[in-house]
CSV table of C-alpha atoms in Angstrom, one decimal:
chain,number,residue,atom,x,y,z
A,260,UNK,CA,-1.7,40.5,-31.4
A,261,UNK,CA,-4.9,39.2,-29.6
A,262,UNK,CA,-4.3,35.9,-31.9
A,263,UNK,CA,-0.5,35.7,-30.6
A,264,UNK,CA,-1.4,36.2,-27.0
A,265,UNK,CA,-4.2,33.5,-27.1
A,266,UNK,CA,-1.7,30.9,-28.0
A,267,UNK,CA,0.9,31.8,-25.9
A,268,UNK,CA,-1.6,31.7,-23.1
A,269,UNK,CA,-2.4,27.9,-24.5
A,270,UNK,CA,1.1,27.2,-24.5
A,271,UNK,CA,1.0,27.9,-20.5
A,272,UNK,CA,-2.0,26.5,-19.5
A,273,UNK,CA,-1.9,23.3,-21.8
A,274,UNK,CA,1.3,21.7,-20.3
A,275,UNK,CA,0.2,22.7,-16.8
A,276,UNK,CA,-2.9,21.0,-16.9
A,277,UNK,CA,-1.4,17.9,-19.1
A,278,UNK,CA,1.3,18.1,-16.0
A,279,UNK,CA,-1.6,17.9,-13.1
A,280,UNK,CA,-3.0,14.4,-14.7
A,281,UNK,CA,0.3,13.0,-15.6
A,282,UNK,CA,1.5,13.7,-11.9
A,283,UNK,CA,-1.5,12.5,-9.9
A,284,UNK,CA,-1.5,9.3,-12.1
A,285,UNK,CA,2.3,8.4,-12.0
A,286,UNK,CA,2.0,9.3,-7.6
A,287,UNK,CA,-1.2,7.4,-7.4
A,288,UNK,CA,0.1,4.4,-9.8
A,289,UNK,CA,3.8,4.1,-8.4
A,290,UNK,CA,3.1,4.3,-4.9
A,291,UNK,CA,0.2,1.5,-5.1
A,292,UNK,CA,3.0,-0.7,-6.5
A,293,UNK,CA,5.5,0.2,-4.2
A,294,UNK,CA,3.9,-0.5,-1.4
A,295,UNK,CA,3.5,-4.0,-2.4
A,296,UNK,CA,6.5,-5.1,-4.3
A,297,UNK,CA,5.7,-8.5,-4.2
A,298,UNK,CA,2.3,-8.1,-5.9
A,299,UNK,CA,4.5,-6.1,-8.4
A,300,UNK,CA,7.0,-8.9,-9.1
A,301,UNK,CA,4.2,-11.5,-9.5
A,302,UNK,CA,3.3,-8.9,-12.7
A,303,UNK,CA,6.5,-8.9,-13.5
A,304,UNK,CA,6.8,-12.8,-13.7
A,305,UNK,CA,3.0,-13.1,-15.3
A,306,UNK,CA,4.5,-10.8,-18.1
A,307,UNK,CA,8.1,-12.8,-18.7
A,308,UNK,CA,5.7,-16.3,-18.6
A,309,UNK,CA,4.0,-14.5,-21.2
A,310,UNK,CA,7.0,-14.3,-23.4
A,311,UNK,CA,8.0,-18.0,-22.4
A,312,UNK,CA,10.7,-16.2,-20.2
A,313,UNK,CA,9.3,-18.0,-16.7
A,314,UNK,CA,12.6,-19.5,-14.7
A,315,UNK,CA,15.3,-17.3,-16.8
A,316,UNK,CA,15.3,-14.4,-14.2
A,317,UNK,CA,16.2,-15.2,-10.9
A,318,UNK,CA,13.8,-14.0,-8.3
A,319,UNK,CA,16.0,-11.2,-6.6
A,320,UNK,CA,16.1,-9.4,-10.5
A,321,UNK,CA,12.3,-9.7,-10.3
A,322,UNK,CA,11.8,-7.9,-7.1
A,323,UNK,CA,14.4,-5.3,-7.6
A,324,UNK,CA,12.8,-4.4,-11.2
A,325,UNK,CA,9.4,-4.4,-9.4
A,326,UNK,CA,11.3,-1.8,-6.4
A,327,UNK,CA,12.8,0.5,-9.5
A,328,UNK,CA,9.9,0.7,-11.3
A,329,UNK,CA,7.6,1.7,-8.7
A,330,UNK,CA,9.9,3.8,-7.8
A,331,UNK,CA,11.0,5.8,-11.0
A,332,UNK,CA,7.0,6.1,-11.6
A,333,UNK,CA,6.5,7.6,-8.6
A,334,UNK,CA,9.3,9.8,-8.5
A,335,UNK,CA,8.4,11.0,-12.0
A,336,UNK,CA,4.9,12.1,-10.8
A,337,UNK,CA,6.6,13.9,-8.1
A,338,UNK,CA,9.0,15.8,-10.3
A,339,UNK,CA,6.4,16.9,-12.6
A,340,UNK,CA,4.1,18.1,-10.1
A,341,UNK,CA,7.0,20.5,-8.7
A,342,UNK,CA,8.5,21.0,-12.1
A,343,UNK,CA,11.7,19.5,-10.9
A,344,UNK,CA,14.8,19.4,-14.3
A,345,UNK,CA,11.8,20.4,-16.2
A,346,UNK,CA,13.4,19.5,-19.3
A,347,UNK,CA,15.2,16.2,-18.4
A,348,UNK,CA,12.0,14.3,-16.4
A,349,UNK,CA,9.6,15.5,-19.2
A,350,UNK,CA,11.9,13.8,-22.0
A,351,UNK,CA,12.2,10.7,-19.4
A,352,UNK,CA,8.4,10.7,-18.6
A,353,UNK,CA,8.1,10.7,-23.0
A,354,UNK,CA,10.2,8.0,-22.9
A,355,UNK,CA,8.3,6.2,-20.6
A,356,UNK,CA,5.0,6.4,-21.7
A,357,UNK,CA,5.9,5.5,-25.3
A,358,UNK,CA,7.0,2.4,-23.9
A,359,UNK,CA,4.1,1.7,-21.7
A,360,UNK,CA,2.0,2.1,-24.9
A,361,UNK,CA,3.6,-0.3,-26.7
A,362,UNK,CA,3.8,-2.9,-24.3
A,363,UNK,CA,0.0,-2.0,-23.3
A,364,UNK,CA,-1.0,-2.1,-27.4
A,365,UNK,CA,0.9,-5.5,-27.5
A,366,UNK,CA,-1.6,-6.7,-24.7
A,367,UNK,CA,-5.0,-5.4,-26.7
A,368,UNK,CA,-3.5,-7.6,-30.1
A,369,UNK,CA,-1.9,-10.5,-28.0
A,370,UNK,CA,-4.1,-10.4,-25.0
A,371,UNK,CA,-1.4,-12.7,-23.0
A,372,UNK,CA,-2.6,-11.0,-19.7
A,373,UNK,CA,-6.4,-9.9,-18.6
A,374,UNK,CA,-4.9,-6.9,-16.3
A,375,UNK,CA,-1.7,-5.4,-16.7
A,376,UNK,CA,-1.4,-4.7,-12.9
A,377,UNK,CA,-0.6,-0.4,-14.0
A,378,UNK,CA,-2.4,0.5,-10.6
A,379,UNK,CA,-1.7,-2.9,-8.8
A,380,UNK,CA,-4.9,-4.2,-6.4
A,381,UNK,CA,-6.3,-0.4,-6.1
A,382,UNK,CA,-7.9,-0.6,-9.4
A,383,UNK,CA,-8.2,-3.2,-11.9
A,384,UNK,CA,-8.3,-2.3,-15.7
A,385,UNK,CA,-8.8,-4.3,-18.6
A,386,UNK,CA,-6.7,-4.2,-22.0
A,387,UNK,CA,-8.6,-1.8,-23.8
A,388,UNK,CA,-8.9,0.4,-21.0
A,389,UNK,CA,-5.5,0.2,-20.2
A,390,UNK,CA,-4.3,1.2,-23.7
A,391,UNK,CA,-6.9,4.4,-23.9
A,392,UNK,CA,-5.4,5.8,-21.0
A,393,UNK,CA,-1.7,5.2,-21.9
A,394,UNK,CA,-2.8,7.1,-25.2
A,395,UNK,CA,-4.3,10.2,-23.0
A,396,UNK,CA,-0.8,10.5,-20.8
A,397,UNK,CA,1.1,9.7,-24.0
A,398,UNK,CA,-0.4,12.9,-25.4
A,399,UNK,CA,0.2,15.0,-22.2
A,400,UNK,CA,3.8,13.9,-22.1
A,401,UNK,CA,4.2,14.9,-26.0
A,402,UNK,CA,2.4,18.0,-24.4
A,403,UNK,CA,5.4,18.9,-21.6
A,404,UNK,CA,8.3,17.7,-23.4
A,405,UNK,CA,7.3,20.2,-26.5
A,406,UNK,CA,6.7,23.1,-23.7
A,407,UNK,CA,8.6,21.9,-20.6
A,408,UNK,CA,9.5,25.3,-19.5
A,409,UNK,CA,6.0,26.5,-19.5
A,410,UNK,CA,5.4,24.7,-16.3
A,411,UNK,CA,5.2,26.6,-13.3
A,412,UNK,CA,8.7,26.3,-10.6
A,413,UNK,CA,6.9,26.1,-7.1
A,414,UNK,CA,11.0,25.3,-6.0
A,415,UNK,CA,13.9,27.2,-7.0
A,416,UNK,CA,16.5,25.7,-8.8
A,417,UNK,CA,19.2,25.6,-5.6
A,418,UNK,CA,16.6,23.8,-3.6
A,419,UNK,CA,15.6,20.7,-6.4
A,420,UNK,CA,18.0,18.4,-5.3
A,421,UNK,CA,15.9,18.1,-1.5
A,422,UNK,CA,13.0,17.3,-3.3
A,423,UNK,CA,14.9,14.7,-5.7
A,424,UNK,CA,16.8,12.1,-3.1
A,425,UNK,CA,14.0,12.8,-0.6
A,426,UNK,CA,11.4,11.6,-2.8
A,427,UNK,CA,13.6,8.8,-4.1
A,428,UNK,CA,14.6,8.1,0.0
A,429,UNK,CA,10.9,7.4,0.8
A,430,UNK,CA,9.7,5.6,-2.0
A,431,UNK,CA,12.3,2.7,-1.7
A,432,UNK,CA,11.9,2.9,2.3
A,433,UNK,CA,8.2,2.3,1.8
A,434,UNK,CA,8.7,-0.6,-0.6
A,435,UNK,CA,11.5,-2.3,1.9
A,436,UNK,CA,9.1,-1.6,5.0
A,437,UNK,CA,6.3,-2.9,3.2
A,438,UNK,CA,8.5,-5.9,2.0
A,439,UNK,CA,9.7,-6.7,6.0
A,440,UNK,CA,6.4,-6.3,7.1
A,441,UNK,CA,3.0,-6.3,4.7
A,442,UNK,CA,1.9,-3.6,2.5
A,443,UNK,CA,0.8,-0.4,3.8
A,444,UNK,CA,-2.6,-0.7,2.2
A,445,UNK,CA,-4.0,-3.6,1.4
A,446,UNK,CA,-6.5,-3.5,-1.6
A,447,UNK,CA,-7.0,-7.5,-1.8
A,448,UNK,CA,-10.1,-9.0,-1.2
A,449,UNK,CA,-8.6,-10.9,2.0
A,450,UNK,CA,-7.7,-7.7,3.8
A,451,UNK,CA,-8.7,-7.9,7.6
A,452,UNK,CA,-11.6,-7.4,8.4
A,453,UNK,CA,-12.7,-9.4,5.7
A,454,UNK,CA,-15.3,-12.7,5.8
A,455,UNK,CA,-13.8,-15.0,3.1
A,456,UNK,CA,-17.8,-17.0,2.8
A,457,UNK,CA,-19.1,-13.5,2.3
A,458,UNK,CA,-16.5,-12.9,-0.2
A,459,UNK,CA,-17.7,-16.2,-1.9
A,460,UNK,CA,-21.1,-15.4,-2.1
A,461,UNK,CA,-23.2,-15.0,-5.7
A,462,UNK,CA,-26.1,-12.3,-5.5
A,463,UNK,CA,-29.3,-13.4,-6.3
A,464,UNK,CA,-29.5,-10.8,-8.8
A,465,UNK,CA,-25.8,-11.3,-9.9
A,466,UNK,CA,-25.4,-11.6,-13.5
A,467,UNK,CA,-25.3,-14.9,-15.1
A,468,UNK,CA,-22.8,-15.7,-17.7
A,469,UNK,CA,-23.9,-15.9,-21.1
A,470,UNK,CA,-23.5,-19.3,-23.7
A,471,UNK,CA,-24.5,-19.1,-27.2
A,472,UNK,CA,-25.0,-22.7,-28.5
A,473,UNK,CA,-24.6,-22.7,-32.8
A,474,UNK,CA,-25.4,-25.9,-34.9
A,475,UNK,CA,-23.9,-27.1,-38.1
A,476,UNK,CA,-26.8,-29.1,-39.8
A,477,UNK,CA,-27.2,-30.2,-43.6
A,478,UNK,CA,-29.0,-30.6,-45.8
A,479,UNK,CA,-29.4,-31.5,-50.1
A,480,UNK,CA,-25.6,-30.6,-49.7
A,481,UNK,CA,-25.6,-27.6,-48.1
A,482,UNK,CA,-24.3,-26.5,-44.7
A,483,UNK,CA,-25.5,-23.7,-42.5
A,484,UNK,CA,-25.1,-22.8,-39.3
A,485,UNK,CA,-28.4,-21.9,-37.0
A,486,UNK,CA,-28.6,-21.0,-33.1
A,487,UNK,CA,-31.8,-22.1,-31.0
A,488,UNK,CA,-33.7,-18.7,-32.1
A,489,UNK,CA,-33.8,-20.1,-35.7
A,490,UNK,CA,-33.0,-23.7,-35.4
A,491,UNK,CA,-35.1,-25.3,-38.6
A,492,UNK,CA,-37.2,-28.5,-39.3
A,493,UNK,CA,-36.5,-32.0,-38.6
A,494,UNK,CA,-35.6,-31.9,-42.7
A,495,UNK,CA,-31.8,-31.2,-41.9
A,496,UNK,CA,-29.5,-33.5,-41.1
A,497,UNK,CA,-27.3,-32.7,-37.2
A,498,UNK,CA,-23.3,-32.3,-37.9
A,499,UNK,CA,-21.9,-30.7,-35.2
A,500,UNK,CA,-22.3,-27.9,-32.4
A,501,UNK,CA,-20.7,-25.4,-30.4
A,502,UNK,CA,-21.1,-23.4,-27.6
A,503,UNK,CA,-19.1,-20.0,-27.1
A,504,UNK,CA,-19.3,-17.9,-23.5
A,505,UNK,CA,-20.5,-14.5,-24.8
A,506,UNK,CA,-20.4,-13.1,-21.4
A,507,UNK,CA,-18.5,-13.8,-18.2
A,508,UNK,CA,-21.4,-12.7,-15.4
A,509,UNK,CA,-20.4,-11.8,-11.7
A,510,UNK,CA,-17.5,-13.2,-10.5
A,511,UNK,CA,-17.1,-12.7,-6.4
A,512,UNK,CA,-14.1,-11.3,-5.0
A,513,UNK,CA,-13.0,-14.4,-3.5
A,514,UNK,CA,-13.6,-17.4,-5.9
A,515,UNK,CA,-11.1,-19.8,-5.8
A,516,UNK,CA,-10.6,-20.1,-1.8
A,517,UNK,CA,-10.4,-24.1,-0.7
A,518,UNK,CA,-8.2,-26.4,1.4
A,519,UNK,CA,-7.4,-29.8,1.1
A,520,UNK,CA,-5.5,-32.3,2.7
A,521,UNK,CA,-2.3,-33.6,1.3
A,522,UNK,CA,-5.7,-37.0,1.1
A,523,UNK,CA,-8.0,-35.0,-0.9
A,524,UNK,CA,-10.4,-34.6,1.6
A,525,UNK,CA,-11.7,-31.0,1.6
A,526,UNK,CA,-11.6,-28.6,5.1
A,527,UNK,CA,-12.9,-25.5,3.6
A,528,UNK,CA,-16.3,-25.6,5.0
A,529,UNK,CA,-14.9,-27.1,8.3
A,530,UNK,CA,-12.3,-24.1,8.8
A,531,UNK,CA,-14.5,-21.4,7.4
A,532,UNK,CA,-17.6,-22.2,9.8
A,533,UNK,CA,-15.5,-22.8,13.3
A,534,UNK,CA,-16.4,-20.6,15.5
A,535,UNK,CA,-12.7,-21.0,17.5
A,536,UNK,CA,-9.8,-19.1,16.1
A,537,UNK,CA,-7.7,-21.3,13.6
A,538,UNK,CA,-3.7,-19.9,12.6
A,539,UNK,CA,-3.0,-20.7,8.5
A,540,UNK,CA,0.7,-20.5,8.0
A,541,UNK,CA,0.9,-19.4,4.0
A,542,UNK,CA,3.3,-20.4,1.6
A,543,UNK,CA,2.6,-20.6,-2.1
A,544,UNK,CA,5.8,-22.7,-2.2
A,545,UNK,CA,8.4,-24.0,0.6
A,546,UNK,CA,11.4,-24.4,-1.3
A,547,UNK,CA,11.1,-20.3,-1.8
A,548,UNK,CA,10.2,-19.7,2.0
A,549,UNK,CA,12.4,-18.1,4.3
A,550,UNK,CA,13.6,-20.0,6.9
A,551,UNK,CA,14.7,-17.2,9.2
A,552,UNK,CA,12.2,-17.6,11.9
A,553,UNK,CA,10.9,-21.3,11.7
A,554,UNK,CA,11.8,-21.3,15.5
A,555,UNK,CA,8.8,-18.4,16.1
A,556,UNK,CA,6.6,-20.5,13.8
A,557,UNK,CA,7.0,-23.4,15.8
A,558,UNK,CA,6.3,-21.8,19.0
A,559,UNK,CA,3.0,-20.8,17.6
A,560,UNK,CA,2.1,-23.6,16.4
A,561,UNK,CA,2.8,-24.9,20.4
A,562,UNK,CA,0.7,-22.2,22.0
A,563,UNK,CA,-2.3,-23.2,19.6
A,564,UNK,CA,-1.8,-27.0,20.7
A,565,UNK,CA,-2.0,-25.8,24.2
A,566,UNK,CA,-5.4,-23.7,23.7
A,567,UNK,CA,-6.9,-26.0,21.2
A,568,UNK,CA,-6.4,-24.0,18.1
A,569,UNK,CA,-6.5,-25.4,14.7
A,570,UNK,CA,-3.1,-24.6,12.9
A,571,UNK,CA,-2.5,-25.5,9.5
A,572,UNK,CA,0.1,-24.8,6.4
A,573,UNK,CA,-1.3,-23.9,3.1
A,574,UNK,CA,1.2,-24.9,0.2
A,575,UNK,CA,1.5,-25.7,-3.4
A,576,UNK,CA,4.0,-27.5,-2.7
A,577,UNK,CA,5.3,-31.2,-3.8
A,578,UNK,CA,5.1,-33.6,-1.2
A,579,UNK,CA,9.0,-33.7,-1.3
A,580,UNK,CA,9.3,-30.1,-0.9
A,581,UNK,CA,6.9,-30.4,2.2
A,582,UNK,CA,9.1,-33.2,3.6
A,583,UNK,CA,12.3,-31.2,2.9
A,584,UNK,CA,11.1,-28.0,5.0
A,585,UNK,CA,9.8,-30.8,7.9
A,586,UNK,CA,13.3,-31.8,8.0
A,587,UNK,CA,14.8,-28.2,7.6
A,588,UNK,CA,12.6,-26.7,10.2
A,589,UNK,CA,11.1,-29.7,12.5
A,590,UNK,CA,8.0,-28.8,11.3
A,591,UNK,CA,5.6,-30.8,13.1
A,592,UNK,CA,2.0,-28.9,12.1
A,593,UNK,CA,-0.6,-30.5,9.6
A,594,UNK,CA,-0.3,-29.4,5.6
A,595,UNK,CA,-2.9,-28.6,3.5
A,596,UNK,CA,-2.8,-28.0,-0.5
A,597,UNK,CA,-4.5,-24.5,-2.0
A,598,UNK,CA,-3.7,-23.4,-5.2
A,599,UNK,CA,-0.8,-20.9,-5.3
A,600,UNK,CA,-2.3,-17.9,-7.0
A,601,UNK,CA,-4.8,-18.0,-4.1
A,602,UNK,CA,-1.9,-18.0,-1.3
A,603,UNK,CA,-0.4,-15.2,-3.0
A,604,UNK,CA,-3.1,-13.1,-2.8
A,605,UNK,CA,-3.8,-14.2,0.6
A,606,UNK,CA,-0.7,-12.5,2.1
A,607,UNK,CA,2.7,-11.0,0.6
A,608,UNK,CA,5.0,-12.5,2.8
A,609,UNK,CA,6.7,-16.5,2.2
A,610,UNK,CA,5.5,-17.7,4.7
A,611,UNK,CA,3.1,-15.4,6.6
A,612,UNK,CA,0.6,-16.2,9.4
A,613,UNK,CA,-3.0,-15.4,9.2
A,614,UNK,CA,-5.8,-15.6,11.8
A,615,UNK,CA,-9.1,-16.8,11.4
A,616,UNK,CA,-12.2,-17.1,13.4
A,617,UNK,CA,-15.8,-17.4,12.0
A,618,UNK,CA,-14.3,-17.5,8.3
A,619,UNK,CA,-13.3,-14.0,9.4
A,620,UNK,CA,-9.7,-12.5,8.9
A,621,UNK,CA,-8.4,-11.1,12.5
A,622,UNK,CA,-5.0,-10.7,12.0
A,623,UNK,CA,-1.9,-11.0,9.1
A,624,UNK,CA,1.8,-11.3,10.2
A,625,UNK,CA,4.7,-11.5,8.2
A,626,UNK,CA,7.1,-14.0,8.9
A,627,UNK,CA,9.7,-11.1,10.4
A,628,UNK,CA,6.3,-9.6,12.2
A,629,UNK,CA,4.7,-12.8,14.3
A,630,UNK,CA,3.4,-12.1,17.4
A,631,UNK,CA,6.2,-12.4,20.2
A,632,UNK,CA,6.2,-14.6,23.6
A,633,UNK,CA,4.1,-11.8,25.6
A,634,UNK,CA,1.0,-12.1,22.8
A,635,UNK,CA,1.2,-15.9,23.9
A,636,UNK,CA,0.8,-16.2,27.6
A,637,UNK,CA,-3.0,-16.2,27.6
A,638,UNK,CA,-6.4,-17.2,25.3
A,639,UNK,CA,-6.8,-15.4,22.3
A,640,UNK,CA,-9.9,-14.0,22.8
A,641,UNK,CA,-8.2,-12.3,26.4
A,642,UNK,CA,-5.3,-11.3,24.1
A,643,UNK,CA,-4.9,-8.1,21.8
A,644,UNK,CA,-3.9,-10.4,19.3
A,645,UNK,CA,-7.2,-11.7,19.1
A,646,UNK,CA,-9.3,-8.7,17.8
A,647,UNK,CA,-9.7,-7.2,14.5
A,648,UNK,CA,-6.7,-5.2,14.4
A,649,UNK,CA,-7.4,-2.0,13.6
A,650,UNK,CA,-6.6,-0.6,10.0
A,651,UNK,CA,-7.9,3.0,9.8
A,652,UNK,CA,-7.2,4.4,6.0
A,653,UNK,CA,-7.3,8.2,7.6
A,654,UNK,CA,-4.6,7.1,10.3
A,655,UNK,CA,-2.3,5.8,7.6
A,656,UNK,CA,-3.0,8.5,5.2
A,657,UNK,CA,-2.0,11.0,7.8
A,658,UNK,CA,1.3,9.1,8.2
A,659,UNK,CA,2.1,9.5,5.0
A,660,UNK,CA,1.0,13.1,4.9
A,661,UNK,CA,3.7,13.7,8.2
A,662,UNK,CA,6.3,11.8,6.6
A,663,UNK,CA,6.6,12.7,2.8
A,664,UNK,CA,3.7,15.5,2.0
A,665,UNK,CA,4.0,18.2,4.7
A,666,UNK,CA,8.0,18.3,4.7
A,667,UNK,CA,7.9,19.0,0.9
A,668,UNK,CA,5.0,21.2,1.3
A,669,UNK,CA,6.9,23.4,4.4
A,670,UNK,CA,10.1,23.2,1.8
A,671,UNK,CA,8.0,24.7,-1.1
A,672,UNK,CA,6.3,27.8,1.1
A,673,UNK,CA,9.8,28.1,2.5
A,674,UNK,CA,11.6,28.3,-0.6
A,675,UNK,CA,9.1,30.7,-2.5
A,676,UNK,CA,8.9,33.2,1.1
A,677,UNK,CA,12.7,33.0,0.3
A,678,UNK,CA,12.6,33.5,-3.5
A,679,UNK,CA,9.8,36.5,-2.3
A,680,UNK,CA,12.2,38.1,-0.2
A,681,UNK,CA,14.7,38.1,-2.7
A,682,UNK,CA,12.2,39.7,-5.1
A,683,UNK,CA,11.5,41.7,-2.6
A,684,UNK,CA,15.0,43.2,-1.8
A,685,UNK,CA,16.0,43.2,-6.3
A,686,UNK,CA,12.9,45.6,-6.4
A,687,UNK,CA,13.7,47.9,-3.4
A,688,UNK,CA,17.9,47.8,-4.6
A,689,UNK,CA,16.7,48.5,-8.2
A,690,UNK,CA,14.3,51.4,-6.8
A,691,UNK,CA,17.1,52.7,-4.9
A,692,UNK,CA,19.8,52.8,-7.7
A,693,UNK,CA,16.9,54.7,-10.3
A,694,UNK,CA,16.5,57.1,-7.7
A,695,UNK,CA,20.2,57.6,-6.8
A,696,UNK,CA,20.3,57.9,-10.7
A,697,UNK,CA,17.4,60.6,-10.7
A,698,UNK,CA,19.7,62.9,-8.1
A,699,UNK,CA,22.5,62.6,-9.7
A,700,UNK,CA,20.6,63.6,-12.8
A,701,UNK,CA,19.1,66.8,-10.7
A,702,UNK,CA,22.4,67.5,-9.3
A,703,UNK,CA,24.5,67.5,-12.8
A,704,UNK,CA,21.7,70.2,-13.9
A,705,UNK,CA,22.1,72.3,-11.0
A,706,UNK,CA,25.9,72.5,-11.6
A,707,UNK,CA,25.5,73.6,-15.2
């Protein structure tokens, strides 16, 4: 008996603590996609160049797989966490994570990506690391799907299907706001606030890569290899040498930042140190930009004539591609080359404006988000537009706590005060009917 009611107690608390880490991971991991689904679909494209796959998918497939997925992860986590279809979402989270784990052990052999973008910007993981944690929540989903009906209900069954298209309704609003606007959270090193020469900067006590050199040398016929620890006499005879990076050392956050002209001649220095403000229009390629608001673009680009403000395009782009958006849009402002993975990181949005003013970041607009004719009647520095704009991680994780957390938390006290109640009124109509029972008992012995 004590044997039987040890493992049934492991049967309960097993899955709900193998429930607890598979939810937090899957909320934490979908939403930090979702909120920046163009980050997402770059993944998604780094994993089809991978397979040779670059230019068969059309960009719109891309972006909608990297909306689903974020999505389905997320919603997963959810559903777990309240034990929603217990039984359906824990064979769909199995599912899952034996595919994640495959594609995750096909990266540790292959090694066709450094980071497999599982918790987007927030955190960075490598291969290895990756695949050990895929085989921890593979386990915990084995875990539920063998006991899903161990985990504990906090919402009654009637009341599931609020929780389901309300999770489902927020998750793809955030990922479309984010995708109008700019992600909710920005984890990239050229968040504002940030210095971008800071960013740059080595610390003296930084760790240096390390280069093993090895020698091939001969001699009386024989060949051996030797490194400069053990490198022999004159006697041998050189053949050949190599040198192999055993370690990578520090890299800064921000390592591949510069700005040419469509010349060669290099502005990076000159843009980072002026001590003016200076508007970068981004676009890792023209031919993909939207062209929707080219009109508020241009009138920027006026204003900063009119004050003296540097203004300058970063592109990858050809020089035909440059001259076809000139012609498209009028463009009139200088362009500048920087290499695409850089403007990518720079700001999710094709084309989006940045701010810059002592190589630091004030401001980030998205091209449906520029600042309107009111921000532009006056100097920057006597404009709102021209301070750091405020981006308080409390303030936005409140919002999210008002807008998805709090309405499912007032649901779940709701529903169980109303699953209580019901207990409540079973217990006193079963109490009443065993009494009724016990008088009619007393009764049928008094007749007799």
């Amino acid at each position: 008996m004590a044997l039987s009611g040890l493992v049934n107690k492991v049967k309960t608390i097993l899955p709900n603590v193998c429930r607890l880490v598979l939810a937090i991971t899957f909320i934490f991991s979908g939403y930090v996609k979702a909120i920046d689904p163009l980050g997402t679909q770059y993944k998604i494209q780094d994993y089809l160049e991978a397979l040779s796959c670059q230019g068969m998918v059309p960009d719109w497939i891309t972006l909608a797989s990297s909306v689903g997925l974020s999505a389905i992860e997320f919603s997963l986590g959810v559903f777990i966490l309240l034990a929603i279809r217990r039984r359906l979402v824990s064979k769909i989270t199995l599912t899952f994570m034996v595919a994640m784990t495959i594609v995750t052990l096909w990266l540790v052999i292959a090694n066709p990506i450094s980071d497999c973008g599982c918790f987007g910007d927030a955190i960075h993981l490598s291969n290895m690391e990756t695949l050990a944690k895929n085989i921890v929540l593979l386990g915990c989903s084995i875990i539920i799907a063998l006991w899903p009906l161990r985990m504990w209900r906090f919402i009654s069954k009637t009341n599931q299907w609020i929780v389901f298209n309300y999770t489902i309704l927020f998750i793809i609003a955030s990922s479309l706001y984010c995708l109008y606007k700019l992600p909710f959270f920005d984890f990239r090193p050229y968040h504002i606030g940030a210095n971008i020469p800071k960013g740059m900067e080595i610390p003296e006590d930084a760790e240096q890569p390390k280069f093993e050199t090895t020698f091939l040398l001969k001699k009386n016929g024989e060949t051996k290899e030797f490194t400069l620890d053990n490198y022999p006499d004159s006697t041998w005879e050189f053949v050949d040498s190599k040198t192999t990076q055993l370690t990578e050392g520090y890299v800064p956050p921000i390592h591949d930042f510069s700005i040419q002209t469509l010349e060669g001649e290099d502005l990076t220095e000159e843009i980072l140190a002026d001590t003016s403000y200076t508007f970068l229009l981004i676009s890792p390629h023209l031919e993909n930009a939207s062209d929707l608001n080219f009109g508020n673009i241009d009138r920027i680009y006026e204003y900063a004539q009119t004050y003296n403000y540097p203004f300058y395009c970063l592109t990858a782009s050809t020089k035909e591609n440059i001259q076809h958006w000139q012609d498209l849009t009028g463009a009139e402002y200088p362009f500048c080359r920087t290499d695409e993975t850089t403007l990518k990181t720079i700001i999710r949005s094709n084309p989006g404006l940045i701010l810059l003013k002592n190589g630091n970041i004030i401001r980030k607009w998205s091209h449906h988000d520029l600042p309107q004719e009111a921000d532009l009647q006056k100097p920057l520095y006597l404009s709102k537009i021209g301070t750091i704009e405020e981006n308080s991680i409390p303030k936005r994780m409140m919002i999210i706590f008002l807008w998805f957390v709090l309405p499912l938390l007032l649901l779940t006290v709701a529903d169980r005060l109303w699953a209580w109640s019901r207990w409540l009124r079973f217990k006193q109509k079963k109490k009443e009917l065993t009494q009724e029972k016990t008088e009619d008992s007393i009764s049928t012995l008094n007749n007799d």
